[in-house]
Amino acid sequence: MRIEVSAVGTDDLVSFHCSAGAGTGVWKSQEPPVAGQEYEVEIDIDGEVSPRSGGVAGMRLDGTSVVLCGLWQVMEDGATYLQVAGSPVSVEVADGDTTASGEVVEVVADTTAIHLFPSNT
């Protein structure tokens, strides 16, 4: 996903915006981010999530949480992804989750659980 860093905070937290909306996450690179610069990143959610049906496609901040909504995808190998604005977000689901691949779902995660792995640093 292509993001533009809007602010760099403490503990590697960065605020960003992208075509899907706005978010905050933990920068996972030895090269520090620069506010105002664009990066191509892979977004992973650390920890298990429980998707909820519905929502408006995109990404937004809600207090100390990031709300992501998109198309739920379960791969043949069991890996799960949330397609947000055409970009896959890697997620782990809670035990017993029965969300079907192809559903539009919403996932809420703490900003510290959103991990940003830049590919162009």
N, CA, C and O atoms as a Tinker XYZ file with bonds, in Angstrom:
   484  protein
     1  N      0.851000   -1.170000    0.000000    73     2
     2  CA     0.000000    0.000000    0.000000    64     1     3
     3  C      0.900000    1.237000    0.000000    63     2     4     5
     4  O      1.906000    1.288000    0.708000    81     3
     5  N      0.529000    2.211000   -0.791000    73     3     6
     6  CA     1.291000    3.454000   -0.843000    64     5     7
     7  C      0.737000    4.407000    0.210000    63     6     8     9
     8  O     -0.455000    4.715000    0.213000    81     7
     9  N      1.615000    4.875000    1.113000    73     7    10
    10  CA     1.213000    5.803000    2.168000    64     9    11
    11  C      2.090000    7.049000    2.114000    63    10    12    13
    12  O      3.186000    7.028000    1.554000    81    11
    13  N      1.598000    8.120000    2.697000    73    11    14
    14  CA     2.415000    9.306000    2.942000    64    13    15
    15  C      2.443000    9.523000    4.445000    63    14    16    17
    16  O      1.397000    9.641000    5.083000    81    15
    17  N      3.639000    9.576000    5.007000    73    15    18
    18  CA     3.803000    9.783000    6.445000    64    17    19
    19  C      3.461000   11.230000    6.762000    63    18    20    21
    20  O      4.039000   12.150000    6.184000    81    19
    21  N      2.521000   11.431000    7.679000    73    19    22
    22  CA     2.122000   12.787000    8.035000    64    21    23
    23  C      2.762000   13.252000    9.337000    63    22    24    25
    24  O      2.921000   14.454000    9.547000    81    23
    25  N      3.135000   12.319000   10.218000    73    23    26
    26  CA     3.794000   12.684000   11.476000    64    25    27
    27  C      4.565000   11.476000   12.003000    63    26    28    29
    28  O      4.156000   10.328000   11.829000    81    27
    29  N      5.692000   11.769000   12.650000    73    27    30
    30  CA     6.503000   10.729000   13.282000    64    29    31
    31  C      6.492000   10.996000   14.778000    63    30    32    33
    32  O      6.899000   12.065000   15.232000    81    31
    33  N      6.015000   10.002000   15.551000    73    31    34
    34  CA     5.917000   10.163000   16.993000    64    33    35
    35  C      6.952000    9.329000   17.729000    63    34    36    37
    36  O      7.951000    8.899000   17.154000    81    35
    37  N      6.697000    9.112000   18.997000    73    35    38
    38  CA     7.594000    8.309000   19.817000    64    37    39
    39  C      7.294000    6.827000   19.631000    63    38    40    41
    40  O      6.245000    6.448000   19.110000    81    39
    41  N      8.235000    6.002000   20.066000    73    39    42
    42  CA     8.082000    4.539000   20.016000    64    41    43
    43  C      7.785000    4.027000   18.608000    63    42    44    45
    44  O      7.028000    3.072000   18.433000    81    43
    45  N      8.390000    4.674000   17.602000    73    43    46
    46  CA     8.257000    4.268000   16.192000    64    45    47
    47  C      6.838000    4.380000   15.646000    63    46    48    49
    48  O      6.543000    3.813000   14.594000    81    47
    49  N      5.948000    5.102000   16.339000    73    47    50
    50  CA     4.589000    5.301000   15.825000    64    49    51
    51  C      4.592000    6.388000   14.766000    63    50    52    53
    52  O      5.170000    7.457000   14.961000    81    51
    53  N      3.946000    6.109000   13.645000    73    51    54
    54  CA     3.812000    7.095000   12.580000    64    53    55
    55  C      2.343000    7.234000   12.205000    63    54    56    57
    56  O      1.592000    6.259000   12.183000    81    55
    57  N      1.958000    8.458000   11.915000    73    55    58
    58  CA     0.634000    8.725000   11.369000    64    57    59
    59  C      0.793000    8.832000    9.866000    63    58    60    61
    60  O      1.812000    9.320000    9.377000    81    59
    61  N     -0.212000    8.375000    9.129000    73    59    62
    62  CA    -0.107000    8.376000    7.679000    64    61    63
    63  C     -1.474000    8.525000    7.048000    63    62    64    65
    64  O     -2.500000    8.341000    7.701000    81    63
    65  N     -1.474000    8.862000    5.772000    73    63    66
    66  CA    -2.700000    8.813000    4.990000    64    65    67
    67  C     -2.395000    8.123000    3.667000    63    66    68    69
    68  O     -1.256000    8.085000    3.201000    81    67
    69  N     -3.453000    7.582000    3.083000    73    67    70
    70  CA    -3.340000    6.823000    1.844000    64    69    71
    71  C     -4.664000    6.913000    1.108000    63    70    72    73
    72  O     -5.579000    7.600000    1.561000    81    71
    73  N     -4.776000    6.234000   -0.012000    73    71    74
    74  CA    -6.017000    6.289000   -0.785000    64    73    75
    75  C     -7.211000    5.722000   -0.021000    63    74    76    77
    76  O     -8.356000    6.040000   -0.344000    81    75
    77  N     -6.958000    4.885000    0.989000    73    75    78
    78  CA    -8.032000    4.278000    1.765000    64    77    79
    79  C     -8.483000    5.134000    2.942000    63    78    80    81
    80  O     -9.545000    4.887000    3.514000    81    79
    81  N     -7.677000    6.153000    3.315000    73    79    82
    82  CA    -8.013000    6.989000    4.456000    64    81    83
    83  C     -6.784000    7.330000    5.273000    63    82    84    85
    84  O     -5.718000    7.617000    4.726000    81    83
    85  N     -6.942000    7.296000    6.594000    73    83    86
    86  CA    -5.844000    7.661000    7.495000    64    85    87
    87  C     -5.660000    6.598000    8.560000    63    86    88    89
    88  O     -6.604000    5.901000    8.934000    81    87
    89  N     -4.413000    6.481000    9.051000    73    87    90
    90  CA    -4.125000    5.501000   10.086000    64    89    91
    91  C     -2.882000    5.868000   10.872000    63    90    92    93
    92  O     -2.215000    6.862000   10.588000    81    91
    93  N     -2.591000    5.058000   11.849000    73    91    94
    94  CA    -1.385000    5.160000   12.661000    64    93    95
    95  C     -0.882000    3.752000   12.877000    63    94    96    97
    96  O     -1.672000    2.828000   13.071000    81    95
    97  N      0.430000    3.581000   12.845000    73    95    98
    98  CA     0.999000    2.259000   13.065000    64    97    99
    99  C      2.451000    2.341000   13.476000    63    98   100   101
   100  O      3.033000    3.423000   13.538000    81    99
   101  N      3.029000    1.189000   13.755000    73    99   102
   102  CA     4.415000    1.079000   14.205000    64   101   103
   103  C      5.312000    0.849000   12.990000    63   102   104   105
   104  O      5.098000   -0.089000   12.223000    81   103
   105  N      6.307000    1.700000   12.821000    73   103   106
   106  CA     7.260000    1.629000   11.714000    64   105   107
   107  C      8.234000    0.496000   11.978000    63   106   108   109
   108  O      8.880000    0.480000   13.025000    81   107
   109  N      8.358000   -0.448000   11.063000    73   107   110
   110  CA     9.196000   -1.628000   11.242000    64   109   111
   111  C     10.367000   -1.625000   10.260000    63   110   112   113
   112  O     10.450000   -2.469000    9.368000    81   111
   113  N     11.267000   -0.661000   10.440000    73   111   114
   114  CA    12.450000   -0.570000    9.604000    64   113   115
   115  C     13.545000    0.143000   10.382000    63   114   116   117
   116  O     13.262000    1.003000   11.216000    81   115
   117  N     14.796000   -0.216000   10.109000    73   115   118
   118  CA    15.901000    0.473000   10.763000    64   117   119
   119  C     16.056000    1.885000   10.217000    63   118   120   121
   120  O     16.553000    2.772000   10.911000    81   119
   121  N     15.629000    2.096000    8.973000    73   119   122
   122  CA    15.661000    3.426000    8.368000    64   121   123
   123  C     14.451000    4.214000    8.881000    63   122   124   125
   124  O     13.312000    3.816000    8.636000    81   123
   125  N     14.685000    5.330000    9.592000    73   123   126
   126  CA    13.544000    6.069000   10.150000    64   125   127
   127  C     12.702000    6.732000    9.059000    63   126   128   129
   128  O     13.225000    7.135000    8.020000    81   127
   129  N     11.393000    6.841000    9.305000    73   127   130
   130  CA    10.516000    7.486000    8.332000    64   129   131
   131  C     10.693000    9.003000    8.353000    63   130   132   133
   132  O     11.164000    9.571000    9.339000    81   131
   133  N     10.316000    9.638000    7.269000    73   131   134
   134  CA    10.397000   11.086000    7.155000    64   133   135
   135  C      8.994000   11.627000    6.885000    63   134   136   137
   136  O      8.340000   11.206000    5.932000    81   135
   137  N      8.532000   12.553000    7.717000    73   135   138
   138  CA     7.219000   13.156000    7.508000    64   137   139
   139  C      7.183000   13.828000    6.136000    63   138   140   141
   140  O      8.125000   14.516000    5.743000    81   139
   141  N      6.098000   13.622000    5.427000    73   139   142
   142  CA     5.922000   14.195000    4.103000    64   141   143
   143  C      6.394000   13.299000    2.974000    63   142   144   145
   144  O      6.137000   13.590000    1.806000    81   143
   145  N      7.082000   12.213000    3.304000    73   143   146
   146  CA     7.587000   11.307000    2.276000    64   145   147
   147  C      6.609000   10.157000    2.047000    63   146   148   149
   148  O      5.928000    9.707000    2.968000    81   147
   149  N      6.555000    9.693000    0.798000    73   147   150
   150  CA     5.715000    8.545000    0.460000    64   149   151
   151  C      6.530000    7.262000    0.521000    63   150   152   153
   152  O      7.719000    7.240000    0.202000    81   151
   153  N      5.861000    6.196000    0.937000    73   151   154
   154  CA     6.493000    4.879000    1.041000    64   153   155
   155  C      5.521000    3.825000    0.546000    63   154   156   157
   156  O      4.305000    3.983000    0.662000    81   155
   157  N      6.055000    2.763000    0.000000    73   155   158
   158  CA     5.284000    1.561000   -0.301000    64   157   159
   159  C      5.476000    0.649000    0.910000    63   158   160   161
   160  O      6.608000    0.311000    1.255000    81   159
   161  N      4.373000    0.247000    1.562000    73   159   162
   162  CA     4.484000   -0.558000    2.780000    64   161   163
   163  C      3.585000   -1.789000    2.697000    63   162   164   165
   164  O      2.570000   -1.807000    2.001000    81   163
   165  N      3.998000   -2.807000    3.432000    73   163   166
   166  CA     3.130000   -3.952000    3.709000    64   165   167
   167  C      2.575000   -3.699000    5.095000    63   166   168   169
   168  O      3.320000   -3.351000    6.011000    81   167
   169  N      1.271000   -3.873000    5.256000    73   167   170
   170  CA     0.645000   -3.673000    6.557000    64   169   171
   171  C      0.232000   -5.025000    7.118000    63   170   172   173
   172  O     -0.455000   -5.805000    6.458000    81   171
   173  N      0.662000   -5.289000    8.346000    73   171   174
   174  CA     0.252000   -6.493000    9.062000    64   173   175
   175  C     -0.407000   -6.058000   10.364000    63   174   176   177
   176  O     -0.036000   -5.046000   10.959000    81   175
   177  N     -1.390000   -6.840000   10.793000    73   175   178
   178  CA    -1.994000   -6.606000   12.104000    64   177   179
   179  C     -1.455000   -7.669000   13.041000    63   178   180   181
   180  O     -1.634000   -8.864000   12.808000    81   179
   181  N     -0.792000   -7.228000   14.106000    73   179   182
   182  CA    -0.191000   -8.124000   15.076000    64   181   183
   183  C     -1.257000   -8.564000   16.082000    63   182   184   185
   184  O     -1.902000   -7.729000   16.716000    81   183
   185  N     -1.434000   -9.864000   16.221000    73   183   186
   186  CA    -2.426000  -10.404000   17.146000    64   185   187
   187  C     -3.688000  -10.811000   16.413000    63   186   188   189
   188  O     -3.874000  -10.491000   15.239000    81   187
   189  N     -4.547000  -11.514000   17.116000    73   187   190
   190  CA    -5.775000  -12.026000   16.521000    64   189   191
   191  C     -6.837000  -10.947000   16.439000    63   190   192   193
   192  O     -6.923000  -10.074000   17.303000    81   191
   193  N     -7.642000  -11.016000   15.392000    73   191   194
   194  CA    -8.748000  -10.085000   15.218000    64   193   195
   195  C    -10.044000  -10.861000   15.055000    63   194   196   197
   196  O    -10.044000  -12.043000   14.712000    81   195
   197  N    -11.143000  -10.173000   15.307000    73   195   198
   198  CA   -12.479000  -10.735000   15.097000    64   197   199
   199  C    -13.211000   -9.830000   14.126000    63   198   200   201
   200  O    -13.694000   -8.767000   14.516000    81   199
   201  N    -13.303000  -10.235000   12.862000    73   199   202
   202  CA   -13.971000   -9.386000   11.874000    64   201   203
   203  C    -15.469000   -9.283000   12.129000    63   202   204   205
   204  O    -16.106000  -10.225000   12.602000    81   203
   205  N    -16.017000   -8.107000   11.801000    73   203   206
   206  CA   -17.465000   -7.873000   11.887000    64   205   207
   207  C    -17.983000   -7.627000   10.480000    63   206   208   209
   208  O    -17.340000   -6.928000    9.696000    81   207
   209  N    -19.116000   -8.182000   10.159000    73   207   210
   210  CA   -19.702000   -7.993000    8.830000    64   209   211
   211  C    -20.055000   -6.539000    8.595000    63   210   212   213
   212  O    -20.453000   -5.819000    9.511000    81   211
   213  N    -19.898000   -6.120000    7.339000    73   211   214
   214  CA   -20.303000   -4.778000    6.933000    64   213   215
   215  C    -19.228000   -3.738000    7.102000    63   214   216   217
   216  O    -18.059000   -4.049000    7.326000    81   215
   217  N    -19.648000   -2.495000    6.991000    73   215   218
   218  CA   -18.730000   -1.377000    7.105000    64   217   219
   219  C    -18.522000   -0.700000    5.770000    63   218   220   221
   220  O    -18.964000   -1.193000    4.733000    81   219
   221  N    -17.846000    0.431000    5.803000    73   219   222
   222  CA   -17.538000    1.205000    4.607000    64   221   223
   223  C    -16.077000    0.981000    4.265000    63   222   224   225
   224  O    -15.203000    1.209000    5.101000    81   223
   225  N    -15.803000    0.538000    3.047000    73   223   226
   226  CA   -14.428000    0.222000    2.637000    64   225   227
   227  C    -13.499000    1.387000    2.914000    63   226   228   229
   228  O    -13.815000    2.537000    2.610000    81   227
   229  N    -12.337000    1.075000    3.499000    73   227   230
   230  CA   -11.337000    2.092000    3.774000    64   229   231
   231  C    -10.660000    1.905000    5.118000    63   230   232   233
   232  O    -10.667000    0.819000    5.698000    81   231
   233  N    -10.070000    3.000000    5.600000    73   231   234
   234  CA    -9.312000    2.981000    6.842000    64   233   235
   235  C     -9.552000    4.315000    7.551000    63   234   236   237
   236  O     -9.572000    5.373000    6.921000    81   235
   237  N     -9.733000    4.247000    8.872000    73   235   238
   238  CA    -9.921000    5.479000    9.633000    64   237   239
   239  C     -9.449000    5.289000   11.066000    63   238   240   241
   240  O     -9.358000    4.169000   11.568000    81   239
   241  N     -9.155000    6.404000   11.706000    73   239   242
   242  CA    -8.774000    6.387000   13.112000    64   241   243
   243  C    -10.016000    6.536000   13.972000    63   242   244   245
   244  O    -10.944000    7.267000   13.625000    81   243
   245  N    -10.022000    5.831000   15.104000    73   243   246
   246  CA   -11.098000    5.927000   16.077000    64   245   247
   247  C    -10.451000    5.890000   17.456000    63   246   248   249
   248  O    -10.316000    4.821000   18.051000    81   247
   249  N    -10.054000    7.045000   17.965000    73   247   250
   250  CA    -9.335000    7.113000   19.239000    64   249   251
   251  C     -7.961000    6.490000   19.088000    63   250   252   253
   252  O     -7.167000    6.930000   18.256000    81   251
   253  N     -7.670000    5.461000   19.892000    73   251   254
   254  CA    -6.369000    4.776000   19.806000    64   253   255
   255  C     -6.447000    3.519000   18.946000    63   254   256   257
   256  O     -5.569000    2.659000   19.008000    81   255
   257  N     -7.494000    3.422000   18.151000    73   255   258
   258  CA    -7.675000    2.260000   17.280000    64   257   259
   259  C     -7.702000    2.690000   15.816000    63   258   260   261
   260  O     -7.997000    3.837000   15.480000    81   259
   261  N     -7.380000    1.717000   14.960000    73   259   262
   262  CA    -7.510000    1.894000   13.525000    64   261   263
   263  C     -8.610000    0.935000   13.067000    63   262   264   265
   264  O     -8.596000   -0.248000   13.409000    81   263
   265  N     -9.556000    1.455000   12.295000    73   263   266
   266  CA   -10.651000    0.656000   11.759000    64   265   267
   267  C    -10.370000    0.442000   10.279000    63   266   268   269
   268  O    -10.257000    1.399000    9.513000    81   267
   269  N    -10.259000   -0.820000    9.885000    73   267   270
   270  CA   -10.017000   -1.168000    8.484000    64   269   271
   271  C    -11.218000   -1.943000    7.976000    63   270   272   273
   272  O    -11.739000   -2.818000    8.667000    81   271
   273  N    -11.653000   -1.622000    6.777000    73   271   274
   274  CA   -12.790000   -2.330000    6.203000    64   273   275
   275  C    -12.477000   -2.674000    4.760000    63   274   276   277
   276  O    -11.975000   -1.845000    4.002000    81   275
   277  N    -12.780000   -3.906000    4.393000    73   275   278
   278  CA   -12.507000   -4.341000    3.037000    64   277   279
   279  C    -13.012000   -5.744000    2.796000    63   278   280   281
   280  O    -13.844000   -6.262000    3.541000    81   279
   281  N    -12.503000   -6.344000    1.755000    73   279   282
   282  CA   -12.907000   -7.680000    1.337000    64   281   283
   283  C    -12.073000   -8.739000    2.054000    63   282   284   285
   284  O    -10.845000   -8.731000    1.969000    81   283
   285  N    -12.737000   -9.638000    2.752000    73   283   286
   286  CA   -12.085000  -10.709000    3.517000    64   285   287
   287  C    -11.669000  -11.816000    2.568000    63   286   288   289
   288  O    -12.463000  -12.258000    1.737000    81   287
   289  N    -10.419000  -12.270000    2.687000    73   287   290
   290  CA    -9.945000  -13.338000    1.818000    64   289   291
   291  C     -9.262000  -14.419000    2.643000    63   290   292   293
   292  O     -8.356000  -14.142000    3.429000    81   291
   293  N     -9.712000  -15.653000    2.450000    73   291   294
   294  CA    -9.099000  -16.814000    3.089000    64   293   295
   295  C     -8.447000  -17.632000    1.976000    63   294   296   297
   296  O     -9.120000  -18.085000    1.051000    81   295
   297  N     -7.140000  -17.815000    2.077000    73   295   298
   298  CA    -6.392000  -18.526000    1.050000    64   297   299
   299  C     -6.474000  -20.034000    1.287000    63   298   300   301
   300  O     -6.879000  -20.475000    2.363000    81   299
   301  N     -6.092000  -20.820000    0.287000    73   299   302
   302  CA    -6.124000  -22.286000    0.398000    64   301   303
   303  C     -5.268000  -22.795000    1.549000    63   302   304   305
   304  O     -5.597000  -23.804000    2.171000    81   303
   305  N     -4.155000  -22.089000    1.836000    73   303   306
   306  CA    -3.271000  -22.519000    2.921000    64   305   307
   307  C     -3.748000  -22.043000    4.298000    63   306   308   309
   308  O     -3.081000  -22.286000    5.304000    81   307
   309  N     -4.915000  -21.359000    4.344000    73   307   310
   310  CA    -5.477000  -20.887000    5.603000    64   309   311
   311  C     -5.087000  -19.466000    5.970000    63   310   312   313
   312  O     -5.627000  -18.902000    6.921000    81   311
   313  N     -4.158000  -18.880000    5.230000    73   311   314
   314  CA    -3.766000  -17.489000    5.502000    64   313   315
   315  C     -4.961000  -16.581000    5.238000    63   314   316   317
   316  O     -5.735000  -16.821000    4.311000    81   315
   317  N     -5.110000  -15.542000    6.051000    73   315   318
   318  CA    -6.221000  -14.612000    5.890000    64   317   319
   319  C     -5.700000  -13.208000    5.620000    63   318   320   321
   320  O     -4.692000  -12.778000    6.180000    81   319
   321  N     -6.411000  -12.511000    4.752000    73   319   322
   322  CA    -6.058000  -11.145000    4.367000    64   321   323
   323  C     -7.322000  -10.313000    4.298000    63   322   324   325
   324  O     -8.413000  -10.821000    4.038000    81   323
   325  N     -7.153000   -9.048000    4.534000    73   323   326
   326  CA    -8.208000   -8.074000    4.335000    64   325   327
   327  C     -7.758000   -7.174000    3.185000    63   326   328   329
   328  O     -6.748000   -6.481000    3.308000    81   327
   329  N     -8.485000   -7.174000    2.082000    73   327   330
   330  CA    -8.149000   -6.320000    0.940000    64   329   331
   331  C     -8.704000   -4.928000    1.209000    63   330   332   333
   332  O     -9.918000   -4.721000    1.215000    81   331
   333  N     -7.797000   -3.973000    1.431000    73   331   334
   334  CA    -8.183000   -2.591000    1.700000    64   333   335
   335  C     -7.636000   -1.734000    0.567000    63   334   336   337
   336  O     -6.422000   -1.648000    0.382000    81   335
   337  N     -8.515000   -1.106000   -0.182000    73   335   338
   338  CA    -8.123000   -0.263000   -1.321000    64   337   339
   339  C     -7.198000   -1.015000   -2.270000    63   338   340   341
   340  O     -6.252000   -0.438000   -2.808000    81   339
   341  N     -7.471000   -2.302000   -2.476000    73   339   342
   342  CA    -6.689000   -3.097000   -3.412000    64   341   343
   343  C     -5.389000   -3.652000   -2.860000    63   342   344   345
   344  O     -4.653000   -4.329000   -3.578000    81   343
   345  N     -5.094000   -3.378000   -1.599000    73   343   346
   346  CA    -3.853000   -3.871000   -0.980000    64   345   347
   347  C     -4.179000   -4.884000    0.109000    63   346   348   349
   348  O     -5.095000   -4.665000    0.902000    81   347
   349  N     -3.434000   -5.999000    0.158000    73   347   350
   350  CA    -3.696000   -6.996000    1.198000    64   349   351
   351  C     -3.118000   -6.580000    2.543000    63   350   352   353
   352  O     -1.982000   -6.110000    2.624000    81   351
   353  N     -3.906000   -6.755000    3.594000    73   351   354
   354  CA    -3.452000   -6.543000    4.970000    64   353   355
   355  C     -3.486000   -7.910000    5.630000    63   354   356   357
   356  O     -4.542000   -8.537000    5.716000    81   355
   357  N     -2.327000   -8.375000    6.100000    73   355   358
   358  CA    -2.224000   -9.692000    6.709000    64   357   359
   359  C     -2.823000   -9.673000    8.115000    63   358   360   361
   360  O     -2.501000   -8.802000    8.923000    81   359
   361  N     -3.705000  -10.648000    8.401000    73   359   362
   362  CA    -4.353000  -10.725000    9.717000    64   361   363
   363  C     -4.387000  -12.169000   10.201000    63   362   364   365
   364  O     -4.345000  -13.110000    9.409000    81   363
   365  N     -4.463000  -12.321000   11.521000    73   363   366
   366  CA    -4.706000  -13.622000   12.140000    64   365   367
   367  C     -6.091000  -13.559000   12.758000    63   366   368   369
   368  O     -6.436000  -12.578000   13.417000    81   367
   369  N     -6.881000  -14.595000   12.550000    73   367   370
   370  CA    -8.240000  -14.581000   13.082000    64   369   371
   371  C     -8.315000  -15.339000   14.400000    63   370   372   373
   372  O     -7.532000  -16.250000   14.669000    81   371
   373  N     -9.285000  -14.931000   15.207000    73   371   374
   374  CA    -9.520000  -15.593000   16.477000    64   373   375
   375  C    -10.062000  -16.993000   16.223000    63   374   376   377
   376  O    -10.738000  -17.229000   15.222000    81   375
   377  N     -9.766000  -17.916000   17.124000    73   375   378
   378  CA   -10.279000  -19.283000   17.009000    64   377   379
   379  C    -11.800000  -19.272000   16.896000    63   378   380   381
   380  O    -12.483000  -18.513000   17.582000    81   379
   381  N    -12.304000  -20.111000   16.033000    73   379   382
   382  CA   -13.742000  -20.249000   15.884000    64   381   383
   383  C    -14.355000  -19.258000   14.907000    63   382   384   385
   384  O    -15.573000  -19.258000   14.724000    81   383
   385  N    -13.548000  -18.414000   14.275000    73   383   386
   386  CA   -14.089000  -17.449000   13.336000    64   385   387
   387  C    -14.648000  -18.172000   12.111000    63   386   388   389
   388  O    -14.020000  -19.091000   11.585000    81   387
   389  N    -15.817000  -17.759000   11.668000    73   387   390
   390  CA   -16.473000  -18.413000   10.527000    64   389   391
   391  C    -16.713000  -17.445000    9.372000    63   390   392   393
   392  O    -17.554000  -17.708000    8.512000    81   391
   393  N    -16.000000  -16.350000    9.344000    73   391   394
   394  CA   -16.177000  -15.373000    8.276000    64   393   395
   395  C    -15.809000  -16.005000    6.940000    63   394   396   397
   396  O    -14.739000  -16.597000    6.797000    81   395
   397  N    -16.691000  -15.877000    5.975000    73   395   398
   398  CA   -16.481000  -16.486000    4.663000    64   397   399
   399  C    -15.631000  -15.584000    3.779000    63   398   400   401
   400  O    -15.750000  -14.359000    3.814000    81   399
   401  N    -14.784000  -16.207000    2.997000    73   399   402
   402  CA   -13.988000  -15.473000    2.026000    64   401   403
   403  C    -14.926000  -14.750000    1.076000    63   402   404   405
   404  O    -15.916000  -15.320000    0.617000    81   403
   405  N    -14.613000  -13.484000    0.780000    73   403   406
   406  CA   -15.434000  -12.693000   -0.120000    64   405   407
   407  C    -16.390000  -11.754000    0.582000    63   406   408   409
   408  O    -17.007000  -10.909000   -0.067000    81   407
   409  N    -16.532000  -11.880000    1.910000    73   407   410
   410  CA   -17.397000  -10.971000    2.666000    64   409   411
   411  C    -16.719000   -9.618000    2.853000    63   410   412   413
   412  O    -15.494000   -9.538000    2.941000    81   411
   413  N    -17.515000   -8.562000    2.911000    73   411   414
   414  CA   -16.999000   -7.243000    3.291000    64   413   415
   415  C    -17.088000   -7.172000    4.809000    63   414   416   417
   416  O    -18.161000   -7.326000    5.392000    81   415
   417  N    -15.931000   -6.932000    5.441000    73   415   418
   418  CA   -15.874000   -6.928000    6.898000    64   417   419
   419  C    -15.098000   -5.715000    7.404000    63   418   420   421
   420  O    -14.386000   -5.037000    6.663000    81   419
   421  N    -15.270000   -5.477000    8.699000    73   419   422
   422  CA   -14.566000   -4.412000    9.392000    64   421   423
   423  C    -13.723000   -5.051000   10.495000    63   422   424   425
   424  O    -14.177000   -5.957000   11.194000    81   423
   425  N    -12.489000   -4.566000   10.640000    73   423   426
   426  CA   -11.571000   -5.052000   11.660000    64   425   427
   427  C    -11.077000   -3.846000   12.446000    63   426   428   429
   428  O    -10.718000   -2.825000   11.861000    81   427
   429  N    -11.058000   -3.963000   13.773000    73   427   430
   430  CA   -10.574000   -2.884000   14.630000    64   429   431
   431  C     -9.329000   -3.381000   15.361000    63   430   432   433
   432  O     -9.335000   -4.460000   15.954000    81   431
   433  N     -8.253000   -2.577000   15.311000    73   431   434
   434  CA    -7.005000   -2.949000   15.973000    64   433   435
   435  C     -6.391000   -1.716000   16.631000    63   434   436   437
   436  O     -6.528000   -0.601000   16.127000    81   435
   437  N     -5.721000   -1.922000   17.748000    73   435   438
   438  CA    -5.003000   -0.841000   18.404000    64   437   439
   439  C     -3.912000   -0.328000   17.471000    63   438   440   441
   440  O     -3.356000   -1.099000   16.689000    81   439
   441  N     -3.603000    0.957000   17.543000    73   439   442
   442  CA    -2.577000    1.520000   16.658000    64   441   443
   443  C     -1.241000    0.805000   16.811000    63   442   444   445
   444  O     -0.486000    0.709000   15.843000    81   443
   445  N     -0.931000    0.302000   18.003000    73   443   446
   446  CA     0.348000   -0.393000   18.211000    64   445   447
   447  C      0.350000   -1.788000   17.593000    63   446   448   449
   448  O      1.405000   -2.413000   17.489000    81   447
   449  N     -0.821000   -2.286000   17.182000    73   447   450
   450  CA    -0.902000   -3.598000   16.520000    64   449   451
   451  C     -0.783000   -3.486000   15.007000    63   450   452   453
   452  O     -0.646000   -4.499000   14.322000    81   451
   453  N     -0.834000   -2.264000   14.477000    73   451   454
   454  CA    -0.684000   -2.035000   13.049000    64   453   455
   455  C      0.808000   -1.896000   12.763000    63   454   456   457
   456  O      1.435000   -0.935000   13.209000    81   455
   457  N      1.380000   -2.839000   12.031000    73   455   458
   458  CA     2.815000   -2.834000   11.725000    64   457   459
   459  C      3.021000   -2.483000   10.262000    63   458   460   461
   460  O      2.405000   -3.065000    9.369000    81   459
   461  N      3.910000   -1.511000   10.036000    73   459   462
   462  CA     4.207000   -1.007000    8.699000    64   461   463
   463  C      5.602000   -1.441000    8.298000    63   462   464   465
   464  O      6.583000   -1.062000    8.938000    81   463
   465  N      5.697000   -2.242000    7.234000    73   463   466
   466  CA     6.978000   -2.736000    6.740000    64   465   467
   467  C      7.261000   -2.074000    5.390000    63   466   468   469
   468  O      6.722000   -2.496000    4.367000    81   467
   469  N      8.107000   -1.034000    5.384000    73   467   470
   470  CA     8.371000   -0.347000    4.112000    64   469   471
   471  C      9.233000   -1.203000    3.182000    63   470   472   473
   472  O     10.112000   -1.946000    3.618000    81   471
   473  N      8.946000   -1.070000    1.885000    73   471   474
   474  CA     9.736000   -1.829000    0.911000    64   473   475
   475  C     10.648000   -0.927000    0.077000    63   474   476   477
   476  O     11.385000   -1.423000   -0.775000    81   475
   477  N     10.610000    0.378000    0.307000    73   475   478
   478  CA    11.446000    1.286000   -0.470000    64   477   479
   479  C     12.301000    2.201000    0.411000    63   478   480   481
   480  O     12.440000    3.389000    0.120000    81   479
   481  N     12.876000    1.646000    1.492000    73   479   482
   482  CA    13.764000    2.461000    2.341000    64   481   483
   483  C     15.196000    2.060000    2.103000    63   482   484
   484  O     16.104000    2.621000    2.716000    81   483
